[in-house]
XYZ file of C-alpha atoms in Angstrom:
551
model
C 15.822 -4.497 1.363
C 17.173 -8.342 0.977
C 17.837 -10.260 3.585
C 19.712 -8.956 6.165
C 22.465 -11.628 6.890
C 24.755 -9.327 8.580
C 22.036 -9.366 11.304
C 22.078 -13.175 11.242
C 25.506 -13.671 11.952
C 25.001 -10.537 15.064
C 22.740 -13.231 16.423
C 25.013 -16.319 16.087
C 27.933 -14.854 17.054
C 26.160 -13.548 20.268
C 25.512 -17.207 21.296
C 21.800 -16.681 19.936
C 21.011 -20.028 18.277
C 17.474 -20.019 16.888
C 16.416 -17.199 14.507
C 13.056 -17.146 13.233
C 12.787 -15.082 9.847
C 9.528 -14.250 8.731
C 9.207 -14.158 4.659
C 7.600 -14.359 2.201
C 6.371 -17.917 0.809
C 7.472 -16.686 -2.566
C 10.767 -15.553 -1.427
C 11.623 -18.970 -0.100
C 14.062 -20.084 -2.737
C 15.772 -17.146 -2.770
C 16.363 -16.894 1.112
C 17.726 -20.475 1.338
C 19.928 -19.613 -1.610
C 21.374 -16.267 0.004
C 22.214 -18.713 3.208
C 24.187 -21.049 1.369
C 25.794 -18.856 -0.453
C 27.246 -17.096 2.428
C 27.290 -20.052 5.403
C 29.158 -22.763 2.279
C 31.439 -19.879 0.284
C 31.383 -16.626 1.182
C 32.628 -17.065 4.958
C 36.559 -17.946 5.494
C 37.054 -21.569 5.438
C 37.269 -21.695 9.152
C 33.704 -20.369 9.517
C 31.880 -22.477 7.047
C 28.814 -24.881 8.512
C 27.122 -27.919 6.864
C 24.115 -26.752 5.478
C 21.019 -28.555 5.885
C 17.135 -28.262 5.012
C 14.147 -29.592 6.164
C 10.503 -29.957 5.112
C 7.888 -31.992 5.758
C 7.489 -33.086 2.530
C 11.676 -34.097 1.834
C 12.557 -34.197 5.434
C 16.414 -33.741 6.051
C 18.400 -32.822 3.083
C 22.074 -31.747 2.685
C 22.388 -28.560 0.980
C 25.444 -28.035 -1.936
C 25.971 -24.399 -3.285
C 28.442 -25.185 -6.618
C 29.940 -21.720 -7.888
C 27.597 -19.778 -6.064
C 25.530 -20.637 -7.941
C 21.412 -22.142 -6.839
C 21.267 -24.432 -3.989
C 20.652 -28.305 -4.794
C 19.492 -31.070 -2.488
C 20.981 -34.295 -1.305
C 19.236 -36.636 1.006
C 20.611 -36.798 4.265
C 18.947 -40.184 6.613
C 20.037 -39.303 9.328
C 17.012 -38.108 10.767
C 15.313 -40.971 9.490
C 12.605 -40.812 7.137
C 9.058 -40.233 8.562
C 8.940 -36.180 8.060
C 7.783 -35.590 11.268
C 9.289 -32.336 13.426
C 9.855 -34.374 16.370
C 12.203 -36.827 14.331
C 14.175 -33.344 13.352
C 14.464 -31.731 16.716
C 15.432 -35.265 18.644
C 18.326 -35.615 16.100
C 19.638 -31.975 16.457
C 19.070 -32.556 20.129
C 21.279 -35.343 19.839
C 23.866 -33.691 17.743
C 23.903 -30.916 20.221
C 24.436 -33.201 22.992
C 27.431 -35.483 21.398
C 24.842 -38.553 21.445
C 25.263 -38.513 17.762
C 28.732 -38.756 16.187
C 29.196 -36.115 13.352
C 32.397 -35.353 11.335
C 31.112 -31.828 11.529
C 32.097 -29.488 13.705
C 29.271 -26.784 13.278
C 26.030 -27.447 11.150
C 23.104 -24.909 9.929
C 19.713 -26.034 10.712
C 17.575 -24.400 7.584
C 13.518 -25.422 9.200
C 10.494 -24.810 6.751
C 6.672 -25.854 7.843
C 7.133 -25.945 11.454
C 5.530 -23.334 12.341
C 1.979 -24.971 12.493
C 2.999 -27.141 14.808
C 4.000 -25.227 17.335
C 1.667 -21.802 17.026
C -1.775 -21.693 16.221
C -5.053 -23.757 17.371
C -3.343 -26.923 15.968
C 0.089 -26.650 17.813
C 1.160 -29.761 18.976
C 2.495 -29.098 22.726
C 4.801 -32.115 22.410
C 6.546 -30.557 18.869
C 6.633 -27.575 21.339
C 8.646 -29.066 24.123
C 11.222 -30.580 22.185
C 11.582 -27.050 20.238
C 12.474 -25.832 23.914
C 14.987 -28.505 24.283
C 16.464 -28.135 21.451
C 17.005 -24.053 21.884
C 18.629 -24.352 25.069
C 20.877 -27.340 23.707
C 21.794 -24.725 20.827
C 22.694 -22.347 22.906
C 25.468 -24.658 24.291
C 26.542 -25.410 20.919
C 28.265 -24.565 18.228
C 25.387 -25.612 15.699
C 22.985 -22.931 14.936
C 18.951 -23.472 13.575
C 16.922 -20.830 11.236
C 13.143 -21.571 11.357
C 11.302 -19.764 8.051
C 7.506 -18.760 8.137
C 5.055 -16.380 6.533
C 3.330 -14.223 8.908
C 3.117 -16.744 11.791
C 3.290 -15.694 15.346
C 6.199 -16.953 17.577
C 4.512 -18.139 20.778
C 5.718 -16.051 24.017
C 7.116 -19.341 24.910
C 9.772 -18.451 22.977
C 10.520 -15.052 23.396
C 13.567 -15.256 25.446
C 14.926 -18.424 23.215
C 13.988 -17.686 19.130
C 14.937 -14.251 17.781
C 12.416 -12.710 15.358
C 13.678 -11.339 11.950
C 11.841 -10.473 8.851
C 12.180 -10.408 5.422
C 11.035 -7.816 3.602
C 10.343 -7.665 0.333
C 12.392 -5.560 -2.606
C 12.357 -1.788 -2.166
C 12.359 0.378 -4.836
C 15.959 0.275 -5.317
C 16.190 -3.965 -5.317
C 12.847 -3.522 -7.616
C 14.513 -1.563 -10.028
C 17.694 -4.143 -10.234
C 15.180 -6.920 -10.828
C 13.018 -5.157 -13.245
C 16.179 -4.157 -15.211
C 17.734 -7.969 -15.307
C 14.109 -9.139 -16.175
C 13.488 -7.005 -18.937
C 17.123 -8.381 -20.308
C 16.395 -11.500 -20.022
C 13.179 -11.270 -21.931
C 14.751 -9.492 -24.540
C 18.026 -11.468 -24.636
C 15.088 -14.480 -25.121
C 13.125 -12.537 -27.452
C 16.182 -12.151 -30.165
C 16.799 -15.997 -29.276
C 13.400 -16.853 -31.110
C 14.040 -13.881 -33.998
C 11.693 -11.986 -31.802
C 11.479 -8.701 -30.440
C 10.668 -7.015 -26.908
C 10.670 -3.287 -27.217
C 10.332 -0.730 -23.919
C 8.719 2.361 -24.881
C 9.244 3.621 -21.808
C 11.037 6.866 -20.747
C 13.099 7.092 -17.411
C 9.800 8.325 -15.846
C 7.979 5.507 -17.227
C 10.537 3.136 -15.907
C 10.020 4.700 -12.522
C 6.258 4.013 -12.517
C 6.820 0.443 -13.837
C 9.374 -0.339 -11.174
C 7.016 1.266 -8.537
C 4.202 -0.758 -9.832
C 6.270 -3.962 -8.560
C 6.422 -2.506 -5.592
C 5.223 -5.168 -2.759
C 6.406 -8.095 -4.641
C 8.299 -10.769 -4.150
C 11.124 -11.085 -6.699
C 9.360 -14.412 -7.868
C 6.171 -12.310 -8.329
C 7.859 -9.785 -10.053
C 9.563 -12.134 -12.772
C 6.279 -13.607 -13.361
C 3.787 -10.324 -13.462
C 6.915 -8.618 -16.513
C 6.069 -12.122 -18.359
C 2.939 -11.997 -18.136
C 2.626 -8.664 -19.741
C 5.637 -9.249 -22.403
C 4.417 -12.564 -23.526
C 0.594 -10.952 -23.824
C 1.314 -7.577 -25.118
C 4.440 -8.464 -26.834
C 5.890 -4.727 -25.599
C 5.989 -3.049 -22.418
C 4.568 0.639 -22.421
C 2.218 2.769 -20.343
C -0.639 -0.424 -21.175
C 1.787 -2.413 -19.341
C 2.082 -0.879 -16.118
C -1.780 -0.649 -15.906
C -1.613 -4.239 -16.383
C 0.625 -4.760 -13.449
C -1.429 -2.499 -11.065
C -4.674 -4.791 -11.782
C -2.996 -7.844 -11.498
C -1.408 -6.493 -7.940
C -4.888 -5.532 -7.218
C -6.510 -8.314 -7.900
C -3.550 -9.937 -4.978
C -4.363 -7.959 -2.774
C -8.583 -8.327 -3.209
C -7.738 -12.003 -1.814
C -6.221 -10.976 1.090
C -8.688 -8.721 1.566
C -6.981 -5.482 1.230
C -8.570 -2.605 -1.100
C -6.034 -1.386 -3.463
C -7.937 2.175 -4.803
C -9.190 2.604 -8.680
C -7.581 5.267 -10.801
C -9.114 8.498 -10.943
C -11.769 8.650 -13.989
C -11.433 12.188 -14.423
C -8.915 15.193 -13.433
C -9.219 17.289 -10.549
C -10.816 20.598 -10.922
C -10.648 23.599 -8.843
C -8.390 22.454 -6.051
C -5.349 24.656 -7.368
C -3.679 24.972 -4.219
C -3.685 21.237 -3.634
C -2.360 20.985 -7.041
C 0.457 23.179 -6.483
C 1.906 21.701 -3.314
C 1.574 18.579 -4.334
C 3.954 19.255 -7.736
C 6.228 20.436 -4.937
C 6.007 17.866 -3.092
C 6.852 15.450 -5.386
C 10.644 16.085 -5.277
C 10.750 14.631 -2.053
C 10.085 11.026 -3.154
C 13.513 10.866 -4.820
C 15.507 9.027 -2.386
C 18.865 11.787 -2.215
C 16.074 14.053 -0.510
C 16.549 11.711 2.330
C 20.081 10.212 2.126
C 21.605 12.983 0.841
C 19.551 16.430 2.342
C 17.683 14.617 5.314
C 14.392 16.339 3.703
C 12.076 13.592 5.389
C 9.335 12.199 3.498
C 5.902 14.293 4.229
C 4.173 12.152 7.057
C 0.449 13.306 5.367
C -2.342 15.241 4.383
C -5.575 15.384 5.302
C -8.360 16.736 3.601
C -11.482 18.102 5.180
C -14.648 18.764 3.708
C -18.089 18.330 2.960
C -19.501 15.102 1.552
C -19.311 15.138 -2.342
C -17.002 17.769 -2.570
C -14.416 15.630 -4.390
C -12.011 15.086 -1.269
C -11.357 11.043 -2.500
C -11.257 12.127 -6.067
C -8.437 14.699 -4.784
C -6.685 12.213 -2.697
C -6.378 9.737 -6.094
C -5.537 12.783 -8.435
C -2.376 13.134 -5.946
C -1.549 9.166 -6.035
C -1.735 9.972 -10.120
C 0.565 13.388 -10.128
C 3.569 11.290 -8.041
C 2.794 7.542 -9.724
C 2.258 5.826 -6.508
C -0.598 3.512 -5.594
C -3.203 3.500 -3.053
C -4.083 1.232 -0.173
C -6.884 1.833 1.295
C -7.739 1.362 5.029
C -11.585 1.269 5.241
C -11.868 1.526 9.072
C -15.685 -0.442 9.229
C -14.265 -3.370 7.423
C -11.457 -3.932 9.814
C -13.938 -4.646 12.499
C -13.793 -8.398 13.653
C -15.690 -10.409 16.414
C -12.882 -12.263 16.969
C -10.516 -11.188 19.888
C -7.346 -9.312 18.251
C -8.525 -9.951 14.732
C -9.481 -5.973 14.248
C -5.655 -5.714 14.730
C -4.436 -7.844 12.867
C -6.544 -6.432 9.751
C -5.014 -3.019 10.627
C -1.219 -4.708 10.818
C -1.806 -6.104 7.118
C -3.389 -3.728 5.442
C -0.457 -1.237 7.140
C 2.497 -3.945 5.865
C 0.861 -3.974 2.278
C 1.269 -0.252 2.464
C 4.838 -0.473 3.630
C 5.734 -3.500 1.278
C 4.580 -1.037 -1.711
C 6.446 1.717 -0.474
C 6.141 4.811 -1.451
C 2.629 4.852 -1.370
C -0.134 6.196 0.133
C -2.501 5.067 2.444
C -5.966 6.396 2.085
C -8.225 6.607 5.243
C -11.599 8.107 4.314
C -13.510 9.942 6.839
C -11.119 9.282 9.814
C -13.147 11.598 12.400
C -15.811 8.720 12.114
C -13.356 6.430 14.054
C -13.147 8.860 16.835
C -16.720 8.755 17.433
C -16.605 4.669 17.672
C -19.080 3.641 20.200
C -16.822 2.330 23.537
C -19.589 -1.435 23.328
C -17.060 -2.646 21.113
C -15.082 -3.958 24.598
C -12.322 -1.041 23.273
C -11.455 -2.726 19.886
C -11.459 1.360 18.399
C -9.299 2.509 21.400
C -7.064 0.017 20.296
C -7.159 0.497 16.862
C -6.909 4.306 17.151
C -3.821 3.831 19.566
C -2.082 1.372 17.675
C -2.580 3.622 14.260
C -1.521 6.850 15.989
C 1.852 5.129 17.045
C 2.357 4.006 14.106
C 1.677 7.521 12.172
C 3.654 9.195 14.407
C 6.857 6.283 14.412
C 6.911 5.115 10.996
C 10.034 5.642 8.953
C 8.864 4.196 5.375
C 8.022 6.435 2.879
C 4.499 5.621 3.095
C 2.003 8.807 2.854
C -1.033 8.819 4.858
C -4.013 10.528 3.091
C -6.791 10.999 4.898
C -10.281 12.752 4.921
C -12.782 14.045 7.405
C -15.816 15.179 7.654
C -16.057 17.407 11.217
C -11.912 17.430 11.480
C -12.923 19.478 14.913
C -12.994 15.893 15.969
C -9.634 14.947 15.921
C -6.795 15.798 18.446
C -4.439 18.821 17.730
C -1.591 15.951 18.117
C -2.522 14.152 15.681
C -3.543 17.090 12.905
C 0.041 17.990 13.730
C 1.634 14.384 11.829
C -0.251 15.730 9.046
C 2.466 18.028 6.760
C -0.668 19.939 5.525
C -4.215 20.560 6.040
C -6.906 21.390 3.111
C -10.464 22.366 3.023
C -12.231 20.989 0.202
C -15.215 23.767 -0.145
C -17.804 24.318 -2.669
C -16.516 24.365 -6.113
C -16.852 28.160 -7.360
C -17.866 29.277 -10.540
C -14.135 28.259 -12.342
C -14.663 24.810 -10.377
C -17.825 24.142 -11.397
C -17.054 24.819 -15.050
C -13.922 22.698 -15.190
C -16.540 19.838 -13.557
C -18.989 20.174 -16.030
C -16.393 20.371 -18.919
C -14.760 16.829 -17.850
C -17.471 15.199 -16.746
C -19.450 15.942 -20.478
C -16.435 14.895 -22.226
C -16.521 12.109 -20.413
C -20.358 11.362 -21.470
C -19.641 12.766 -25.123
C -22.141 15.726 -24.822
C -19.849 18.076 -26.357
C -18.843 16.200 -28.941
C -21.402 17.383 -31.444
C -21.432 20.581 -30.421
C -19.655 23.773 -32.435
C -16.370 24.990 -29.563
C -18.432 28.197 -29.028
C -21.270 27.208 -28.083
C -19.544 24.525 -26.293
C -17.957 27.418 -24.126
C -21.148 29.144 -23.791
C -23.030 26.180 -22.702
C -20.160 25.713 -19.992
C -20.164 29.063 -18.809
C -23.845 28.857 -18.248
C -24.077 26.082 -16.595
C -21.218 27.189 -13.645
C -23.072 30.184 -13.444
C -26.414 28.655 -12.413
C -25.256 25.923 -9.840
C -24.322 28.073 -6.734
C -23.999 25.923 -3.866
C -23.599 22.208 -6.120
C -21.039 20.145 -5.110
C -18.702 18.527 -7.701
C -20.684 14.842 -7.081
C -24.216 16.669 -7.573
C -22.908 18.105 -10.845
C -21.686 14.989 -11.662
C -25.184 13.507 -10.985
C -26.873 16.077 -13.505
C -24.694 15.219 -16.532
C -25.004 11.394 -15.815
C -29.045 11.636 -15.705
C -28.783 13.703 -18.444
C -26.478 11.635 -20.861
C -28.725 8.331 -19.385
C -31.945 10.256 -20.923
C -30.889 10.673 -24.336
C -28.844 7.373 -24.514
C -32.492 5.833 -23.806
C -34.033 8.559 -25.894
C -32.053 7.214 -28.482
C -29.632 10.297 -29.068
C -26.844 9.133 -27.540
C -24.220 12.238 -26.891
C -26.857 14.106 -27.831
C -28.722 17.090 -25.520
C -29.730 20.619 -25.229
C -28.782 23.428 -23.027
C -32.871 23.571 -21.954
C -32.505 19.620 -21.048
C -29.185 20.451 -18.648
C -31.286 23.446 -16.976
C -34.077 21.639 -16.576
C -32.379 18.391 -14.502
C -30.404 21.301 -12.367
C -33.960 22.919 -11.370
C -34.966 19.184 -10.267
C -32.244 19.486 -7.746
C -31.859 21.419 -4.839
C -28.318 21.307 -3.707
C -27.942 19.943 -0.004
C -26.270 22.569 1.582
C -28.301 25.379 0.304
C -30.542 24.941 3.290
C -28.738 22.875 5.881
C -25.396 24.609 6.352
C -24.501 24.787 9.416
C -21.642 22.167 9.258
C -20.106 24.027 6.021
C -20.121 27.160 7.993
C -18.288 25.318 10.731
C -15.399 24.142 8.285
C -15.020 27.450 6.803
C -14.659 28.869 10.231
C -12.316 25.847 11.405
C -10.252 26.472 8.456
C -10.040 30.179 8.188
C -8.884 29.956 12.056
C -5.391 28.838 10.761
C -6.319 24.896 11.304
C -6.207 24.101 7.213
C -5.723 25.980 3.820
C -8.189 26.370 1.080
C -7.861 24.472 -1.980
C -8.290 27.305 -3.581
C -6.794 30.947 -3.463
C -10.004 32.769 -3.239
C -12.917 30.478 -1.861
C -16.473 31.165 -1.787
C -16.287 31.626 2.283
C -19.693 33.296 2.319
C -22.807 31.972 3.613
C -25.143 29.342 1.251
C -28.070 31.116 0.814
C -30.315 32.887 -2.647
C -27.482 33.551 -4.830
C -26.463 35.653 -8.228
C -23.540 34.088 -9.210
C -21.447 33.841 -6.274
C -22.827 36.665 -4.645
C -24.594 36.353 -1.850
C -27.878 38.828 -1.876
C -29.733 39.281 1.345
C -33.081 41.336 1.392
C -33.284 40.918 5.020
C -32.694 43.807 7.263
């Protein structure tokens, strides 16, 4: 949402002075403009302040809103000329205090850059003193100061004498409005130059492009749609991937993984499939507003490894057009006192400032078996993700997979709207695998559609026990051997065969943990991704039969 001045003015008309309002650095323009729009015209005449800015770069500068139009900038002296904070907060001191003479009845304090001065291992404790001043001498006033950071702590110091706001960025709603005005401005500049900007884009297309803004600043978002117009000279499907690398490539600085699109379809998970097209009605908004249908908290999807429980999770993030964030739990770990947390806050806000999205946590149960040496940084961790799970209003969906979900609390599988378990692919699985993952090679390309099907049919029967990553494994050996052979796309039936023999799937033998998360699930803790699973026991197989000569 934008920024919230109706909160502001709760604040100052309570007799609380200093706000702090934590935004964006790309936002800043349009936050200062949004103040002096409403503290220079929109208020009755009676309630207007003097508006004034301050940086350490201009110092003190009067601020002049024409038609409501954009701010400009006068040079104001009278805190003299040096840029330093002190020089600021000894004149406002002053002002508060009657020590200075002002024509002005109330003024509006608008504060960039201070922030380093007074938090963090360089803050200055004299900068922080007269800060202190200063808020009390507010409070006694009718002059009013607005400090604006990005991501900066308040110190405690402060707690009972700056408020805290923030300023989030657009939501899908203000993203759409900006997307919309960009796209006419690009075309309205397009025809200017006897050019053209077409949008082959349906409504749903428009959706996903608007959603691939999604944790943005408005500033960002003008710049990514002219990036992409100017270079592609259209916007269309190419477009939005466009967008989604250049976000990801954002978010790779700040050290936050944003997840790759799937390179093939899900197969065999047809009760995932199915609930998740239901599903997908709830992310209009009137579910909410207009029903009170939450948004699902979750899902979780248990499993053995390799049986395609990330590839499911990013087959999902595909069928409703949102994007992933993922929370890798070992890279959050810091030496640092507190840093572990404040990884988990960011890469949590970059979910929320994307919103609706999903955030992917991959083997979860591995946190809960953190060693306690770590002086309780995974206690912590855990505690302040479970509160947030369970509290968290934004339509962000948490995706997550496990490996022994036996592990994890029955209060926490309960946030989770639904529980899978991802089991061996059966014999339709495995032939859907094989299909799109030699299609994806080009091994059937050369081959007649019958024997194509026969080849596919064979090769599902005689895997019992595979998992979708070992199949994947066969076809990529095999299409590596006749690329270096040569033959490129080229292979036999014999060849396929041959690399399956060289392969004993891993839980033919050592099953004990798949037997566990058949029984786990078929106890009513999680549903099968498929309608009829193979729930019997790895072993010598025809088909999926199990045949046992013992007695």
């Amino acid at each position: 949402m934008g920024l919230n001045l109706v909160d502001i003015h709760a604040r100052f008309n309570a007799g609380i002075s200093t706000v702090a309002i934590d935004s964006p650095t790309g936002a800043e323009m349009s936050v200062v403009n949004h103040i002096a729009i409403e503290f220079l015209i929109n208020l009755p005449m009676t309630r207007r302040m003097r508006v004034l800015l301050w940086d350490t770069a201009r110092q003190l500068q009067t601020v002049t809103c024409p038609n409501s139009g954009d701010y400009t900038l006068t040079p104001d002296g009278a805190a003299g000329t040096s840029g330093a904070p002190v020089d600021l907060l000894k004149y406002i001191l002053a002002l508060c205090t009657g020590d200075v003479p002002s024509t002005h009845v109330r003024s509006l304090f608008i504060v960039k850059d201070i922030y380093p001065y007074i938090s963090g291992p360089s803050a200055s404790p004299t900068v922080i003193r007269w800060l202190k001043e200063v808020c009390y001498a507010l409070k006694r006033s009718q002059h009013r100061l607005i400090l604006l950071h990005d991501g900066e702590h308040t110190p405690v110091v402060f707690q009972d004498l700056i408020a805290n706001l923030t300023h989030p960025l657009p939501d899908e709603s203000e993203a759409t409005a900006i997307v919309q005005r960009r796209i006419t401005a690009l075309q309205d500049s397009a025809r200017s130059q006897r050019q053209t900007l077409p949008v082959n884009l349906d409504a749903d297309g428009m959706k996903r492009l608007t959603r691939a803004v999604l944790g943005m600043t408005q500033e960002a978002i003008d710049d990514v749609l002219q990036m992409v117009a100017i270079t592609d000279r259209t916007l269309d499907d190419r477009s939005i991937d466009a967008i989604n690398d250049i976000k990801q490539q954002r978010y790779a600085t700040q050290g936050i993984e944003y997840a790759q699109a799937p390179d093939v379809e899900v197969q065999g998970m047809p009760v995932l499939t199915d609930w998740a097209t239901r599903m997908a009605c709830l992310l209009e908004p009137q579910a909410q507003d207009e029903w009170n249908i939450p948004f699902p908290k979750g899902m979780l999807l248990a499993g053995e490894g390799g049986t395609g429980k990330t590839l499911g999770v990013k087959c999902l993030a595909k069928l409703w057009g949102l994007p992933i964030v993922v929370l890798d739990l070992s890279k959050l770990m810091q030496k640092e006192l507190g840093a572990s947390e404040a990884n988990l806050r960011a890469v949590i806000q970059a979910a929320e400032a994307m919103a609706p999205s999903i955030l992917m946590i991959d083997e979860i149960d591995k946190m809960l078996g953190s060693s306690e040496s770590d002086g309780g940084t995974s206690s912590r961790i855990l505690g302040y993700l479970l509160q947030w799970f369970q509290e968290h209003q934004s339509p962000v969906f948490v995706a997550a997979t496990a490996n022994e979900p036996w592990k994890l609390k029955p209060e926490f599988l309960r946030r989770f709207a639904k529980c899978f378990l991802v089991d061996l692919p059966d014999i339709p699985a495995r032939r859907g695998i094989f299909q799109v993952q030699m299609q994806r090679y080009r091994l059937l390309e050369a081959l007649d559609e019958t024997i194509a099907q026969s080849w596919l049919d064979t090769l599902a029967e005689q895997t019992p026990d595979f998992t979708g990553d070992e199949i994947r494994k066969v076809v990529h050996e095999t299409a590596v051997a006749a690329y270096a052979a040569g033959q490129p796309g080229l292979t036999t039936l014999d060849i396929l065969l041959t690399e399956i023999n060289l392969k004993e799937p891993q839980f033919r033998r050592n099953n004990q943990r798949l037997l566990a998360l058949r029984e786990w699930a078929s106890s009513g803790n999680a549903s099968f991704v498929r309608e009829s699973p193979t729930r019997s026991e790895p072993g010598i197989q025809l088909g999926d039969r199990l045949v046992n000569f013992a007695d």
